[in-house]
Tab-separated table of C-alpha atoms in Angstrom:
chain	number	residue	atom	x	y	z
A	1	MET	CA	88.365	91.132	123.473
A	2	THR	CA	91.860	92.556	123.030
A	3	ALA	CA	94.297	92.533	126.192
A	4	ALA	CA	95.238	95.276	128.022
A	5	PRO	CA	99.164	96.110	126.719
A	6	ARG	CA	101.526	94.934	129.520
A	7	PRO	CA	103.712	97.755	131.178
A	8	SER	CA	106.667	98.262	129.299
A	9	PRO	CA	110.230	97.161	131.598
A	10	LEU	CA	111.561	100.556	130.000
A	11	LEU	CA	108.623	102.781	132.295
A	12	THR	CA	111.133	102.080	135.110
A	13	LEU	CA	114.101	105.096	133.201
A	14	PRO	CA	113.831	108.043	135.052
A	15	GLY	CA	111.398	110.647	134.704
A	16	ALA	CA	108.794	108.118	132.185
A	17	VAL	CA	105.197	109.402	132.753
A	18	MET	CA	102.501	106.814	131.073
A	19	GLU	CA	99.380	107.906	129.775
A	20	GLU	CA	96.423	105.923	131.562
A	21	GLY	CA	95.270	102.959	130.079
A	22	GLY	CA	99.108	103.010	128.302
A	23	ALA	CA	101.771	100.666	128.364
A	24	VAL	CA	104.549	102.901	126.967
A	25	ALA	CA	106.084	106.148	127.958
A	26	VAL	CA	104.705	109.575	126.345
A	27	HIS	CA	107.607	111.487	127.804
A	28	TYR	CA	110.412	111.349	130.284
A	29	GLY	CA	109.867	114.725	131.334
A	30	ASP	CA	110.547	117.144	128.494
A	31	PRO	CA	108.601	116.723	125.810
A	32	LEU	CA	109.775	119.532	123.350
A	33	PRO	CA	113.573	119.008	124.190
A	34	GLU	CA	113.007	114.973	123.426
A	35	GLN	CA	111.582	116.235	119.867
A	36	ARG	CA	114.734	118.158	119.075
A	37	LEU	CA	116.635	115.018	120.367
A	38	LEU	CA	114.987	112.978	117.766
A	39	ALA	CA	115.656	115.727	114.941
A	40	GLU	CA	119.467	116.204	115.591
A	41	GLY	CA	120.674	113.638	118.043
A	42	ALA	CA	119.807	109.661	118.787
A	43	GLY	CA	116.905	109.212	120.590
A	44	LEU	CA	115.587	105.491	121.894
A	45	VAL	CA	111.224	105.368	121.887
A	46	ASP	CA	109.712	102.302	123.234
A	47	ARG	CA	107.405	101.386	120.662
A	48	SER	CA	106.721	97.601	122.115
A	49	ASP	CA	102.888	98.304	122.496
A	50	ARG	CA	102.775	97.729	119.118
A	51	ASP	CA	101.498	94.008	117.932
A	52	VAL	CA	104.307	91.290	116.460
A	53	LEU	CA	103.171	88.559	114.407
A	54	ALA	CA	105.300	85.871	113.324
A	55	VAL	CA	104.505	83.538	109.864
A	56	PRO	CA	106.593	80.797	109.158
A	57	GLY	CA	106.187	78.498	106.579
A	58	ALA	CA	106.725	77.815	102.757
A	59	ASP	CA	104.272	79.775	101.153
A	60	ARG	CA	104.412	82.503	103.332
A	61	LEU	CA	105.327	85.063	100.653
A	62	SER	CA	103.012	84.186	97.942
A	63	TRP	CA	100.375	83.907	100.434
A	64	LEU	CA	100.760	87.405	102.111
A	65	HIS	CA	101.564	88.836	98.101
A	66	ASN	CA	97.403	87.403	96.774
A	67	LEU	CA	95.921	88.998	100.161
A	68	THR	CA	97.820	92.302	100.655
A	69	SER	CA	98.210	94.752	98.548
A	70	GLN	CA	101.974	94.746	98.060
A	71	HIS	CA	104.335	92.629	96.077
A	72	LEU	CA	105.537	90.397	98.117
A	73	GLU	CA	106.132	86.883	96.596
A	74	ARG	CA	109.553	87.735	95.326
A	75	LEU	CA	110.661	89.382	98.873
A	76	ALA	CA	114.201	88.959	99.256
A	77	ASP	CA	115.641	87.610	102.497
A	78	GLY	CA	116.915	90.491	105.028
A	79	THR	CA	114.407	92.709	103.337
A	80	GLY	CA	111.338	94.712	104.176
A	81	THR	CA	108.099	96.934	103.103
A	82	GLU	CA	104.982	97.886	104.113
A	83	ALA	CA	101.589	96.670	102.929
A	84	LEU	CA	98.053	96.533	103.331
A	85	VAL	CA	94.903	94.325	103.853
A	86	LEU	CA	91.641	96.230	102.565
A	87	SER	CA	87.955	95.561	102.160
A	88	PRO	CA	86.564	94.218	99.270
A	89	HIS	CA	85.534	97.918	98.745
A	90	GLY	CA	89.006	99.408	98.786
A	91	HIS	CA	89.330	100.422	102.331
A	92	VAL	CA	91.784	99.865	104.688
A	93	GLU	CA	91.834	97.311	107.490
A	94	HIS	CA	95.300	97.042	108.319
A	95	HIS	CA	98.486	98.283	107.654
A	96	LEU	CA	101.426	96.374	108.285
A	97	VAL	CA	105.375	96.240	108.533
A	98	LEU	CA	106.837	93.575	107.271
A	99	ALA	CA	110.265	92.251	107.140
A	100	ASP	CA	111.704	88.497	105.847
A	101	LEU	CA	114.236	86.931	107.331
A	102	GLY	CA	115.449	83.295	107.625
A	103	GLY	CA	112.240	81.639	106.548
A	104	THR	CA	109.845	83.980	108.176
A	105	THR	CA	107.905	87.218	107.872
A	106	TRP	CA	107.670	89.323	110.430
A	107	ILE	CA	105.166	91.183	110.925
A	108	ASP	CA	103.983	94.571	113.176
A	109	VAL	CA	101.124	95.979	113.573
A	110	GLU	CA	99.476	99.392	115.259
A	111	PRO	CA	98.647	98.803	119.032
A	112	GLY	CA	95.728	96.457	119.621
A	113	THR	CA	94.836	95.413	115.944
A	114	GLY	CA	96.827	92.511	116.394
A	115	ASP	CA	93.977	89.868	117.200
A	116	ASP	CA	91.887	90.931	114.489
A	117	LEU	CA	94.180	90.863	112.183
A	118	HIS	CA	95.634	86.973	113.175
A	119	ASP	CA	92.403	85.826	112.977
A	120	PHE	CA	91.818	87.004	109.491
A	121	LEU	CA	94.597	85.606	108.398
A	122	GLN	CA	93.681	82.211	110.140
A	123	LYS	CA	90.820	81.830	108.351
A	124	MET	CA	92.510	82.486	104.905
A	125	ARG	CA	95.287	79.764	105.272
A	126	PHE	CA	93.133	76.963	103.421
A	127	MET	CA	95.675	74.205	102.605
A	128	LEU	CA	98.573	76.208	102.553
A	129	ARG	CA	102.096	75.876	104.457
A	130	VAL	CA	102.106	78.950	106.680
A	131	GLU	CA	102.201	79.054	110.416
A	132	PRO	CA	100.770	82.227	111.213
A	133	ALA	CA	101.165	83.793	115.061
A	134	LYS	CA	100.664	86.430	117.196
A	135	VAL	CA	103.364	86.890	119.345
A	136	THR	CA	103.150	89.862	120.956
A	137	GLU	CA	104.128	88.363	124.287
A	138	ALA	CA	107.391	87.232	123.275
A	139	TRP	CA	108.557	89.824	120.898
A	140	ALA	CA	108.441	93.661	121.089
A	141	VAL	CA	109.459	97.224	118.910
A	142	VAL	CA	111.835	99.998	120.177
A	143	SER	CA	113.152	102.560	117.540
A	144	LEU	CA	116.255	104.391	117.595
A	145	VAL	CA	115.531	107.666	116.288
A	146	GLY	CA	117.636	110.543	114.539
A	147	PRO	CA	120.805	111.421	112.582
A	148	LYS	CA	123.343	110.090	115.092
A	149	GLY	CA	121.738	106.554	115.117
A	150	THR	CA	124.449	104.888	113.043
A	151	GLU	CA	127.057	106.455	115.634
A	152	VAL	CA	124.997	104.569	118.454
A	153	LEU	CA	124.527	101.412	116.382
A	154	GLU	CA	128.219	101.134	116.277
A	155	ALA	CA	128.936	101.831	119.107
A	156	ALA	CA	126.849	99.479	120.688
A	157	GLY	CA	128.208	96.538	118.374
A	158	LEU	CA	124.892	96.397	116.512
A	159	PRO	CA	124.462	95.664	112.843
A	160	VAL	CA	123.920	98.902	110.542
A	161	PRO	CA	121.454	98.805	108.055
A	162	THR	CA	122.019	101.603	105.442
A	163	SER	CA	118.812	101.673	102.817
A	164	PRO	CA	115.078	101.646	103.736
A	165	TYR	CA	113.743	98.420	104.332
A	166	GLU	CA	117.248	96.493	104.762
A	167	VAL	CA	117.158	94.028	107.364
A	168	GLN	CA	119.837	92.745	109.526
A	169	ALA	CA	119.757	89.746	111.789
A	170	LEU	CA	120.718	89.866	115.585
A	171	ALA	CA	121.955	87.487	117.639
A	172	ALA	CA	117.957	87.221	118.187
A	173	GLY	CA	115.864	89.410	116.701
A	174	PHE	CA	116.648	91.791	113.630
A	175	VAL	CA	117.256	95.334	113.084
A	176	ARG	CA	115.611	97.452	110.401
A	177	ARG	CA	115.765	100.828	108.534
A	178	MET	CA	112.793	102.205	107.825
A	179	PRO	CA	111.761	105.963	106.248
A	180	ALA	CA	113.227	109.056	107.707
A	181	ILE	CA	110.590	110.979	109.658
A	182	GLY	CA	110.491	115.158	110.626
A	183	ASP	CA	112.041	117.292	108.122
A	184	GLY	CA	113.752	114.068	106.349
A	185	GLY	CA	116.617	113.876	108.617
A	186	ALA	CA	115.604	111.695	111.601
A	187	ALA	CA	116.246	108.513	110.502
A	188	VAL	CA	114.548	105.438	112.075
A	189	VAL	CA	116.085	102.381	112.487
A	190	ASP	CA	113.567	99.581	114.339
A	191	LEU	CA	114.869	96.740	116.957
A	192	VAL	CA	112.085	93.954	117.342
A	193	ILE	CA	113.733	91.843	120.067
A	194	PRO	CA	112.956	89.175	122.679
A	195	ARG	CA	110.992	91.217	124.916
A	196	ALA	CA	112.494	89.400	127.859
A	197	GLU	CA	115.643	90.874	126.703
A	198	LEU	CA	114.114	94.377	126.245
A	199	ARG	CA	115.615	96.308	129.148
A	200	GLY	CA	118.718	94.736	127.943
A	201	VAL	CA	119.081	96.334	124.680
A	202	ALA	CA	117.785	99.414	125.643
A	203	ASP	CA	120.643	99.314	128.617
A	204	ARG	CA	123.033	98.742	125.842
A	205	LEU	CA	121.799	101.494	123.575
A	206	LEU	CA	121.535	103.855	126.282
A	207	ALA	CA	125.142	103.397	126.956
A	208	ALA	CA	126.328	103.394	123.759
A	209	GLY	CA	125.308	107.348	123.319
A	210	ALA	CA	121.087	107.399	122.546
A	211	LYS	CA	119.177	108.931	125.399
A	212	PRO	CA	115.312	107.910	126.370
A	213	ALA	CA	112.473	109.760	124.337
A	214	GLY	CA	108.963	109.400	124.400
A	215	GLY	CA	105.814	108.766	122.550
A	216	GLN	CA	104.992	112.393	121.623
A	217	ALA	CA	108.339	113.032	120.536
A	218	TYR	CA	108.089	110.484	117.627
A	219	GLU	CA	104.510	111.323	116.853
A	220	ALA	CA	105.133	114.930	116.186
A	221	LEU	CA	108.266	114.502	113.833
A	222	ARG	CA	106.080	111.387	112.205
A	223	VAL	CA	103.319	114.099	111.742
A	224	GLU	CA	105.661	116.626	110.141
A	225	ALA	CA	106.646	113.787	107.689
A	226	ARG	CA	102.855	113.369	106.540
A	227	ARG	CA	103.140	109.732	108.011
A	228	PRO	CA	99.749	108.161	108.951
A	229	ARG	CA	98.861	105.319	111.346
A	230	LEU	CA	96.345	103.548	110.997
A	231	GLY	CA	92.813	104.195	113.003
A	232	LEU	CA	94.141	107.644	113.990
A	233	ASP	CA	94.596	109.292	110.487
A	234	SER	CA	91.964	106.898	108.661
A	235	ASP	CA	88.887	106.078	109.093
A	236	HIS	CA	86.186	103.620	107.883
A	237	ARG	CA	86.255	105.089	104.360
A	238	THR	CA	89.727	105.708	104.027
A	239	ILE	CA	91.245	104.411	100.439
A	240	PRO	CA	94.858	103.734	99.972
A	241	ASN	CA	94.840	106.274	97.283
A	242	GLU	CA	93.940	109.354	100.232
A	243	LEU	CA	97.281	108.574	101.651
A	244	GLN	CA	100.831	108.034	101.716
A	245	TRP	CA	100.601	104.486	101.740
A	246	LEU	CA	99.781	104.600	98.133
A	247	ARG	CA	103.704	105.248	97.808
A	248	THR	CA	104.800	102.836	100.207
A	249	ALA	CA	102.386	100.353	100.870
A	250	VAL	CA	100.698	99.722	97.956
A	251	HIS	CA	101.935	98.246	94.309
A	252	LEU	CA	100.316	99.641	91.212
A	253	ASP	CA	101.238	96.516	88.983
A	254	LYS	CA	99.920	94.224	90.656
A	255	GLY	CA	96.430	92.736	90.609
A	256	CYS	CA	94.162	89.769	92.094
A	257	TYR	CA	93.971	90.850	95.707
A	258	ARG	CA	90.948	91.997	97.273
A	259	GLY	CA	90.195	95.881	97.054
A	260	GLN	CA	92.637	96.537	94.103
A	261	GLU	CA	90.078	97.276	91.626
A	262	THR	CA	88.710	100.427	93.852
A	263	VAL	CA	92.743	101.342	93.950
A	264	ALA	CA	92.887	100.667	90.296
A	265	ARG	CA	90.238	102.717	89.185
A	266	VAL	CA	90.781	105.270	91.735
A	267	HIS	CA	94.270	105.947	90.485
A	268	ASN	CA	94.231	105.684	86.635
A	269	LEU	CA	91.049	107.270	85.924
A	270	GLY	CA	90.101	109.509	88.927
A	271	ARG	CA	90.878	111.417	92.280
A	272	PRO	CA	90.676	110.402	95.434
A	273	PRO	CA	87.643	112.303	97.055
A	274	ARG	CA	89.859	113.563	100.072
A	275	ARG	CA	94.049	113.548	100.643
A	276	LEU	CA	96.173	113.796	103.565
A	277	VAL	CA	97.473	117.017	104.335
A	278	LEU	CA	99.349	118.938	106.925
A	279	LEU	CA	97.600	121.740	108.688
A	280	HIS	CA	98.936	124.327	110.860
A	281	LEU	CA	96.820	125.509	113.637
A	282	ASP	CA	96.887	128.643	115.906
A	283	GLY	CA	97.345	126.943	118.877
A	284	VAL	CA	95.436	129.613	120.795
A	285	SER	CA	93.783	126.716	122.590
A	286	GLU	CA	96.055	124.205	125.482
A	287	VAL	CA	93.853	121.698	124.304
A	288	LEU	CA	94.485	119.824	121.347
A	289	ALA	CA	91.762	118.523	119.218
A	290	GLU	CA	90.930	114.860	119.776
A	291	PRO	CA	91.571	112.757	116.185
A	292	GLY	CA	88.026	112.772	114.488
A	293	THR	CA	86.881	116.123	115.403
A	294	PRO	CA	85.609	117.721	111.921
A	295	VAL	CA	87.504	120.353	109.726
A	296	GLN	CA	85.075	122.861	108.829
A	297	ALA	CA	84.877	125.908	106.371
A	298	GLY	CA	82.215	128.154	107.404
A	299	ALA	CA	79.437	125.936	108.206
A	300	ARG	CA	80.141	122.956	105.882
A	301	GLU	CA	82.321	119.753	107.152
A	302	VAL	CA	85.562	119.774	104.667
A	303	GLY	CA	87.234	116.943	106.917
A	304	ARG	CA	88.331	115.563	110.152
A	305	VAL	CA	91.797	115.441	111.508
A	306	GLY	CA	93.595	112.392	113.044
A	307	SER	CA	97.025	113.085	114.873
A	308	VAL	CA	96.903	116.551	116.957
A	309	VAL	CA	101.024	117.280	118.031
A	310	ARG	CA	102.615	120.072	119.643
A	311	HIS	CA	105.911	120.630	117.400
A	312	HIS	CA	108.820	122.328	118.860
A	313	GLU	CA	109.413	124.598	115.906
A	314	LEU	CA	106.007	124.163	114.102
A	315	GLY	CA	103.505	125.088	116.492
A	316	VAL	CA	100.404	122.968	116.822
A	317	ILE	CA	100.237	120.850	113.475
A	318	ALA	CA	97.681	117.863	112.414
A	319	LEU	CA	97.295	115.474	109.994
A	320	ALA	CA	93.843	115.782	107.949
A	321	LEU	CA	91.725	114.255	105.702
A	322	VAL	CA	90.221	116.823	103.947
A	323	LYS	CA	88.191	117.289	100.374
A	324	ARG	CA	90.263	117.713	97.514
A	325	ASN	CA	88.566	121.142	96.927
A	326	VAL	CA	89.749	122.270	99.954
A	327	GLY	CA	92.652	124.802	98.499
A	328	ALA	CA	94.430	127.660	99.941
A	329	ASP	CA	92.426	130.271	99.852
A	330	THR	CA	89.826	127.859	101.782
A	331	ALA	CA	89.025	129.506	105.453
A	332	ILE	CA	88.789	126.460	107.866
A	333	LYS	CA	88.852	125.845	111.710
A	334	VAL	CA	88.937	123.006	113.899
A	335	GLY	CA	87.056	123.643	116.933
A	336	ASP	CA	87.896	127.147	117.537
A	337	ALA	CA	91.073	127.153	116.071
A	338	VAL	CA	92.136	128.564	112.851
A	339	ALA	CA	93.845	126.325	110.381
A	340	ALA	CA	95.867	125.992	107.132
A	341	VAL	CA	96.937	123.350	104.693
A	342	ASP	CA	100.495	123.389	104.436
A	343	PRO	CA	101.268	124.773	101.034
A	344	GLU	CA	103.095	121.819	100.242
A	345	ASP	CA	100.377	119.611	100.343
A	346	LEU	CA	98.193	121.627	97.606
A	347	VAL	CA	100.723	120.446	95.039
A	348	ASP	CA	98.527	118.569	92.220
A	349	ASP	CA	100.869	115.394	91.609
A	350	THR	CA	98.690	114.140	88.863
A	351	THR	CA	101.028	112.636	86.211
A	352	GLU	CA	100.508	112.949	82.579
A	353	ALA	CA	99.790	109.139	82.321
A	354	GLN	CA	96.613	109.822	84.629
A	355	GLU	CA	95.681	112.797	83.329
A	356	ALA	CA	95.544	111.221	79.697
A	357	ALA	CA	93.527	108.249	81.192
A	358	ARG	CA	91.242	110.583	82.879
A	359	GLU	CA	90.931	112.918	78.977
A	360	ARG	CA	89.727	109.655	77.387
A	361	VAL	CA	86.982	108.841	79.967
A	362	ARG	CA	86.121	112.123	79.562
A	363	ALA	CA	85.768	112.234	75.830
A	364	VAL	CA	83.974	109.066	76.125
A	365	ARG	CA	81.415	110.361	78.637
A	366	SER	CA	80.843	113.427	76.280
A	367	ALA	CA	80.425	111.204	73.614
A	368	THR	CA	77.982	109.085	75.397
A	369	ILE	CA	75.979	112.112	76.626
A	370	GLY	CA	75.494	113.400	73.230
A	371	ARG	CA	73.928	110.620	71.670
């Protein structure tokens, strides 16, 4: 059984509010202004409930390369990426955020999933020179979010990674630039640091100009950016092709990893059965829908919602996995709320090469049927 998360020392900051059973602040008294802070300024978001693993050893990169969807065997020191662990049928089991630094590959994952990932990695060690360890008790993740984050890092005397997934070392731990959230202007820098230094590092960043922002603010901008979370925006049937992870966590030109056949077949010859979209809900109800709530088109279920948030500008929005035939003219509801798919998510992004491959398959099938 996974141990209950340890409450963060940042919960002693003024105004901190924690949900029952949680370990970090969901807000510090002003959820919507905190969103605007992340969109326009610099907010410090406590994400120390994430699980952290460390994988030292000479074979670590080639080993992880073979186990995951990402091309890792030549990952350069001081860089990071994202990767997936898939089932044999191509369903997403784990989403990993990685950083390689000084002979160790660091992995942080969704809260509560670290034990399962560690067990899987231990079973796959064989005789290789790798030593995977779950180190959540000793290491923590916090994120500096917003367009003014660079100013805060410089004022605090900390390194400033400038390109996505660039990693720079701290005296203990590292900073890593991640893709921006919100409308693309809220830069994200993760700091992976010793848990014992969490309050000290936070105080340093706050003194340099950052302000505390809760998990609700981060989640609202994450949803706006269509960045999914494992277990919220995915289910047991999810394949990478349905999500943004196909671009960020999958290397389409590598083979020979578990689940690769499904990913390649759907990408080259077909279309995923569902796609992740942003839904706009009418917001009539004060109670937000729970993850897993069906998306209905009349009496027909056409999908499920994942993360549902109240956004400071967009109102109530949600990420949802819906069937591909849900279009702009499809009348849909989530519970009692009327919903609409964001027009940006209705654009067909099929490439010419994919369409040519599909035409070849259709031609072969037609010829076969006509015999």
